[in-house]
């Protein structure tokens, strides 16, 4: 079987979902109080990042964790509905040339996957009917509420390949004829899994790597 692996932020979606998530939460008629909870806890992390006491990856992981923990008093149904609503807003701005590529690959029976640091529930709200499988940051639930005792594992670059292989471990994957798409050099390990790697509106480092290695480059140019 052939697979196609897609990053989300900067690839399928031109922007950064976390920026949209913050604005949506801040302006939300029901959950704006959660934004205040988030900011009161995140402020110190962000100051640490600006002072170079906290790494960018750590800052991002803490932001994701604190964002969802602001919903610890809400039910699972409320959280899922919130992300469905947000997902429909984000869906309107997906990068259409790549969405058409997804459709073309699915028509050839290629197994399509999204691997993203975004919450799985948000990915489902955006893309549930478009891909065969979605891998995102999992929100731990227990008895209809967020399980605050359970670690929230942010799906970043070093974890992505492990989760891809775990999901496909019982499948006979033709990696040499499979596909991967990303905008960032941080996804290099994922891109190197396949024989057909594409840099999508890439950062400078990935563009240079793609050019040297003869990878496809998809851009607005």
mmCIF file of C-alpha atoms in Angstrom:
data_model
loop_
_atom_site.group_PDB
_atom_site.id
_atom_site.type_symbol
_atom_site.label_atom_id
_atom_site.label_comp_id
_atom_site.label_asym_id
_atom_site.label_seq_id
_atom_site.Cartn_x
_atom_site.Cartn_y
_atom_site.Cartn_z
ATOM 1 C CA UNK A 1 0.000 0.000 0.000
ATOM 2 C CA UNK A 2 1.075 3.585 -0.662
ATOM 3 C CA UNK A 3 0.604 6.348 1.886
ATOM 4 C CA UNK A 4 0.582 10.145 1.748
ATOM 5 C CA UNK A 5 1.650 12.021 4.881
ATOM 6 C CA UNK A 6 0.608 15.643 5.378
ATOM 7 C CA UNK A 7 1.691 18.210 7.925
ATOM 8 C CA UNK A 8 -1.067 20.713 8.772
ATOM 9 C CA UNK A 9 0.152 24.140 9.961
ATOM 10 C CA UNK A 10 1.884 25.925 7.091
ATOM 11 C CA UNK A 11 1.109 23.042 4.736
ATOM 12 C CA UNK A 12 -2.581 22.158 4.413
ATOM 13 C CA UNK A 13 -3.352 25.358 6.308
ATOM 14 C CA UNK A 14 -1.331 28.449 5.289
ATOM 15 C CA UNK A 15 -1.164 29.924 8.785
ATOM 16 C CA UNK A 16 -0.625 28.770 12.354
ATOM 17 C CA UNK A 17 -3.697 27.279 13.990
ATOM 18 C CA UNK A 18 -2.669 28.331 17.489
ATOM 19 C CA UNK A 19 -2.972 32.009 16.568
ATOM 20 C CA UNK A 20 -6.522 31.374 15.334
ATOM 21 C CA UNK A 21 -7.270 29.318 18.444
ATOM 22 C CA UNK A 22 -6.240 32.181 20.713
ATOM 23 C CA UNK A 23 -8.345 34.755 18.893
ATOM 24 C CA UNK A 24 -11.332 32.404 18.765
ATOM 25 C CA UNK A 25 -11.103 31.759 22.498
ATOM 26 C CA UNK A 26 -10.583 35.422 23.385
ATOM 27 C CA UNK A 27 -13.648 36.520 21.391
ATOM 28 C CA UNK A 28 -15.887 33.549 22.205
ATOM 29 C CA UNK A 29 -19.202 34.537 23.859
ATOM 30 C CA UNK A 30 -19.185 31.461 26.117
ATOM 31 C CA UNK A 31 -15.510 30.669 26.701
ATOM 32 C CA UNK A 32 -13.713 34.023 26.787
ATOM 33 C CA UNK A 33 -13.170 33.472 30.524
ATOM 34 C CA UNK A 34 -11.044 30.465 29.573
ATOM 35 C CA UNK A 35 -8.777 32.819 27.641
ATOM 36 C CA UNK A 36 -8.117 34.775 30.833
ATOM 37 C CA UNK A 37 -7.296 31.526 32.654
ATOM 38 C CA UNK A 38 -4.891 30.561 29.890
ATOM 39 C CA UNK A 39 -3.117 33.928 29.765
ATOM 40 C CA UNK A 40 -2.677 34.121 33.531
ATOM 41 C CA UNK A 41 -0.683 30.859 33.444
ATOM 42 C CA UNK A 42 1.039 31.215 30.078
ATOM 43 C CA UNK A 43 2.435 34.698 30.692
ATOM 44 C CA UNK A 44 5.383 33.449 32.760
ATOM 45 C CA UNK A 45 6.248 30.785 30.168
ATOM 46 C CA UNK A 46 6.234 33.386 27.402
ATOM 47 C CA UNK A 47 8.439 35.751 29.407
ATOM 48 C CA UNK A 48 10.858 32.865 29.952
ATOM 49 C CA UNK A 49 10.889 32.211 26.211
ATOM 50 C CA UNK A 50 11.573 35.880 25.415
ATOM 51 C CA UNK A 51 14.441 35.860 27.929
ATOM 52 C CA UNK A 52 15.783 32.694 26.235
ATOM 53 C CA UNK A 53 15.305 30.688 29.425
ATOM 54 C CA UNK A 54 12.722 28.449 27.752
ATOM 55 C CA UNK A 55 13.136 26.796 24.332
ATOM 56 C CA UNK A 56 10.682 27.372 21.492
ATOM 57 C CA UNK A 57 9.550 23.729 21.562
ATOM 58 C CA UNK A 58 8.958 23.878 25.318
ATOM 59 C CA UNK A 59 7.058 27.149 24.974
ATOM 60 C CA UNK A 60 4.824 25.627 22.287
ATOM 61 C CA UNK A 61 4.198 22.479 24.315
ATOM 62 C CA UNK A 62 3.297 24.496 27.399
ATOM 63 C CA UNK A 63 0.997 26.727 25.346
ATOM 64 C CA UNK A 64 -0.882 23.697 24.014
ATOM 65 C CA UNK A 65 -1.163 22.161 27.466
ATOM 66 C CA UNK A 66 -2.305 25.335 29.209
ATOM 67 C CA UNK A 67 -4.808 26.129 26.455
ATOM 68 C CA UNK A 68 -6.685 22.874 26.877
ATOM 69 C CA UNK A 69 -6.371 22.938 30.675
ATOM 70 C CA UNK A 70 -8.357 26.185 30.613
ATOM 71 C CA UNK A 71 -11.279 23.866 29.688
ATOM 72 C CA UNK A 72 -10.823 21.570 32.695
ATOM 73 C CA UNK A 73 -14.215 22.577 34.115
ATOM 74 C CA UNK A 74 -16.006 21.915 30.813
ATOM 75 C CA UNK A 75 -17.425 18.604 29.613
ATOM 76 C CA UNK A 76 -16.010 16.522 26.778
ATOM 77 C CA UNK A 77 -19.105 17.294 24.694
ATOM 78 C CA UNK A 78 -18.595 21.037 25.172
ATOM 79 C CA UNK A 79 -14.924 20.766 24.197
ATOM 80 C CA UNK A 80 -15.630 18.661 21.093
ATOM 81 C CA UNK A 81 -18.379 21.073 20.015
ATOM 82 C CA UNK A 82 -16.032 24.020 20.555
ATOM 83 C CA UNK A 83 -13.397 22.492 18.287
ATOM 84 C CA UNK A 84 -15.986 21.582 15.644
ATOM 85 C CA UNK A 85 -17.058 25.219 15.553
ATOM 86 C CA UNK A 86 -13.455 26.411 15.354
ATOM 87 C CA UNK A 87 -12.673 23.747 12.763
ATOM 88 C CA UNK A 88 -15.317 25.030 10.383
ATOM 89 C CA UNK A 89 -13.784 28.504 10.600
ATOM 90 C CA UNK A 90 -10.286 27.201 9.808
ATOM 91 C CA UNK A 91 -11.557 24.930 7.032
ATOM 92 C CA UNK A 92 -12.523 27.945 4.922
ATOM 93 C CA UNK A 93 -8.845 28.919 4.573
ATOM 94 C CA UNK A 94 -7.258 25.574 3.658
ATOM 95 C CA UNK A 95 -4.664 25.635 0.861
ATOM 96 C CA UNK A 96 -6.843 24.491 -2.036
ATOM 97 C CA UNK A 97 -4.091 23.324 -4.451
ATOM 98 C CA UNK A 98 -3.009 20.817 -1.810
ATOM 99 C CA UNK A 99 -6.590 19.768 -1.037
ATOM 100 C CA UNK A 100 -6.958 18.942 -4.738
ATOM 101 C CA UNK A 101 -3.749 16.908 -4.480
ATOM 102 C CA UNK A 102 -5.280 14.960 -1.588
ATOM 103 C CA UNK A 103 -8.358 14.166 -3.666
ATOM 104 C CA UNK A 104 -6.201 12.996 -6.583
ATOM 105 C CA UNK A 105 -4.159 10.704 -4.337
ATOM 106 C CA UNK A 106 -7.265 9.234 -2.713
ATOM 107 C CA UNK A 107 -8.653 8.521 -6.187
ATOM 108 C CA UNK A 108 -5.539 6.368 -6.724
ATOM 109 C CA UNK A 109 -6.243 4.464 -3.469
ATOM 110 C CA UNK A 110 -3.345 6.107 -1.641
ATOM 111 C CA UNK A 111 -3.870 5.999 2.144
ATOM 112 C CA UNK A 112 -3.899 9.614 3.348
ATOM 113 C CA UNK A 113 -2.839 10.801 6.804
ATOM 114 C CA UNK A 114 -2.456 14.118 8.599
ATOM 115 C CA UNK A 115 0.185 14.332 11.318
ATOM 116 C CA UNK A 116 -0.002 17.568 13.271
ATOM 117 C CA UNK A 117 0.642 19.187 16.615
ATOM 118 C CA UNK A 118 -2.954 20.479 16.587
ATOM 119 C CA UNK A 119 -5.455 18.760 18.868
ATOM 120 C CA UNK A 120 -6.992 15.665 17.313
ATOM 121 C CA UNK A 121 -10.459 17.014 18.096
ATOM 122 C CA UNK A 122 -9.664 20.175 16.116
ATOM 123 C CA UNK A 123 -8.339 18.158 13.164
ATOM 124 C CA UNK A 124 -11.558 16.138 13.217
ATOM 125 C CA UNK A 125 -13.564 19.352 13.135
ATOM 126 C CA UNK A 126 -11.652 20.512 10.061
ATOM 127 C CA UNK A 127 -10.839 17.366 8.094
ATOM 128 C CA UNK A 128 -12.773 14.362 9.399
ATOM 129 C CA UNK A 129 -14.208 13.344 6.016
ATOM 130 C CA UNK A 130 -11.155 14.248 3.920
ATOM 131 C CA UNK A 131 -8.457 11.857 5.171
ATOM 132 C CA UNK A 132 -8.157 8.200 6.077
ATOM 133 C CA UNK A 133 -6.480 8.904 9.413
ATOM 134 C CA UNK A 134 -5.665 11.909 11.597
ATOM 135 C CA UNK A 135 -2.851 12.008 14.158
ATOM 136 C CA UNK A 136 -2.755 15.006 16.461
ATOM 137 C CA UNK A 137 -2.163 15.990 20.052
ATOM 138 C CA UNK A 138 -4.481 13.845 22.163
ATOM 139 C CA UNK A 139 -6.652 15.402 24.852
ATOM 140 C CA UNK A 140 -6.853 12.947 27.781
ATOM 141 C CA UNK A 141 -10.410 12.516 29.069
ATOM 142 C CA UNK A 142 -11.719 10.710 32.140
ATOM 143 C CA UNK A 143 -15.386 10.525 33.124
ATOM 144 C CA UNK A 144 -16.398 13.235 30.641
ATOM 145 C CA UNK A 145 -13.785 15.763 31.819
ATOM 146 C CA UNK A 146 -10.147 16.449 30.994
ATOM 147 C CA UNK A 147 -7.902 14.103 32.946
ATOM 148 C CA UNK A 148 -5.515 16.636 34.466
ATOM 149 C CA UNK A 149 -3.376 13.859 35.963
ATOM 150 C CA UNK A 150 -2.528 12.504 32.505
ATOM 151 C CA UNK A 151 0.334 13.986 30.484
ATOM 152 C CA UNK A 152 -0.568 15.882 27.319
ATOM 153 C CA UNK A 153 1.942 14.773 24.682
ATOM 154 C CA UNK A 154 2.382 17.503 22.079
ATOM 155 C CA UNK A 155 2.750 15.930 18.621
ATOM 156 C CA UNK A 156 5.995 17.608 17.566
ATOM 157 C CA UNK A 157 8.561 16.588 14.954
ATOM 158 C CA UNK A 158 10.431 13.935 16.938
ATOM 159 C CA UNK A 159 7.203 12.178 17.910
ATOM 160 C CA UNK A 160 5.549 12.290 14.476
ATOM 161 C CA UNK A 161 7.580 9.508 12.834
ATOM 162 C CA UNK A 162 7.077 7.212 15.839
ATOM 163 C CA UNK A 163 3.312 7.681 15.653
ATOM 164 C CA UNK A 164 3.250 7.190 11.877
ATOM 165 C CA UNK A 165 5.137 3.903 12.149
ATOM 166 C CA UNK A 166 3.020 2.786 15.090
ATOM 167 C CA UNK A 167 -0.197 3.349 13.139
ATOM 168 C CA UNK A 168 1.138 1.552 10.063
ATOM 169 C CA UNK A 169 3.045 -1.244 11.817
ATOM 170 C CA UNK A 170 0.711 -4.012 10.601
ATOM 171 C CA UNK A 171 0.538 -2.631 7.043
ATOM 172 C CA UNK A 172 2.787 -3.495 4.092
ATOM 173 C CA UNK A 173 3.761 0.053 3.115
ATOM 174 C CA UNK A 174 5.518 0.803 -0.164
ATOM 175 C CA UNK A 175 7.589 3.652 1.247
ATOM 176 C CA UNK A 176 9.594 4.172 -1.947
ATOM 177 C CA UNK A 177 6.425 5.094 -3.834
ATOM 178 C CA UNK A 178 4.693 6.944 -1.000
ATOM 179 C CA UNK A 179 4.357 10.710 -0.483
ATOM 180 C CA UNK A 180 4.975 13.319 2.215
ATOM 181 C CA UNK A 181 4.232 17.052 2.341
ATOM 182 C CA UNK A 182 5.489 19.710 4.751
ATOM 183 C CA UNK A 183 6.572 23.341 4.901
ATOM 184 C CA UNK A 184 9.280 22.993 7.537
ATOM 185 C CA UNK A 185 12.732 21.493 7.963
ATOM 186 C CA UNK A 186 11.539 20.259 11.371
ATOM 187 C CA UNK A 187 9.605 17.562 9.489
ATOM 188 C CA UNK A 188 12.709 16.310 7.690
ATOM 189 C CA UNK A 189 12.516 12.858 9.310
ATOM 190 C CA UNK A 190 8.947 12.444 8.073
ATOM 191 C CA UNK A 191 9.812 13.642 4.579
ATOM 192 C CA UNK A 192 12.734 11.232 4.398
ATOM 193 C CA UNK A 193 10.437 8.258 5.040
ATOM 194 C CA UNK A 194 9.122 8.335 1.480
ATOM 195 C CA UNK A 195 10.316 8.322 -2.102
ATOM 196 C CA UNK A 196 8.180 11.314 -3.115
ATOM 197 C CA UNK A 197 8.779 14.235 -0.758
ATOM 198 C CA UNK A 198 7.302 17.690 -1.354
ATOM 199 C CA UNK A 199 8.214 20.997 0.265
ATOM 200 C CA UNK A 200 5.072 23.152 0.448
ATOM 201 C CA UNK A 201 5.743 26.912 0.523
ATOM 202 C CA UNK A 202 8.863 25.890 2.451
ATOM 203 C CA UNK A 203 11.040 27.769 4.888
ATOM 204 C CA UNK A 204 14.458 28.695 3.481
ATOM 205 C CA UNK A 205 16.255 25.721 4.991
ATOM 206 C CA UNK A 206 13.780 23.176 3.650
ATOM 207 C CA UNK A 207 13.693 24.845 0.231
ATOM 208 C CA UNK A 208 17.464 24.573 -0.045
ATOM 209 C CA UNK A 209 17.390 20.926 1.067
ATOM 210 C CA UNK A 210 14.599 20.134 -1.395
ATOM 211 C CA UNK A 211 16.459 21.752 -4.287
ATOM 212 C CA UNK A 212 19.677 19.858 -3.520
ATOM 213 C CA UNK A 213 17.827 16.542 -3.254
ATOM 214 C CA UNK A 214 15.509 17.016 -6.218
ATOM 215 C CA UNK A 215 12.312 17.038 -4.177
ATOM 216 C CA UNK A 216 9.107 18.588 -5.434
ATOM 217 C CA UNK A 217 8.409 22.167 -4.372
ATOM 218 C CA UNK A 218 4.844 23.481 -4.207
ATOM 219 C CA UNK A 219 4.540 27.245 -3.829
ATOM 220 C CA UNK A 220 2.335 30.204 -4.669
ATOM 221 C CA UNK A 221 4.861 31.447 -7.222
#
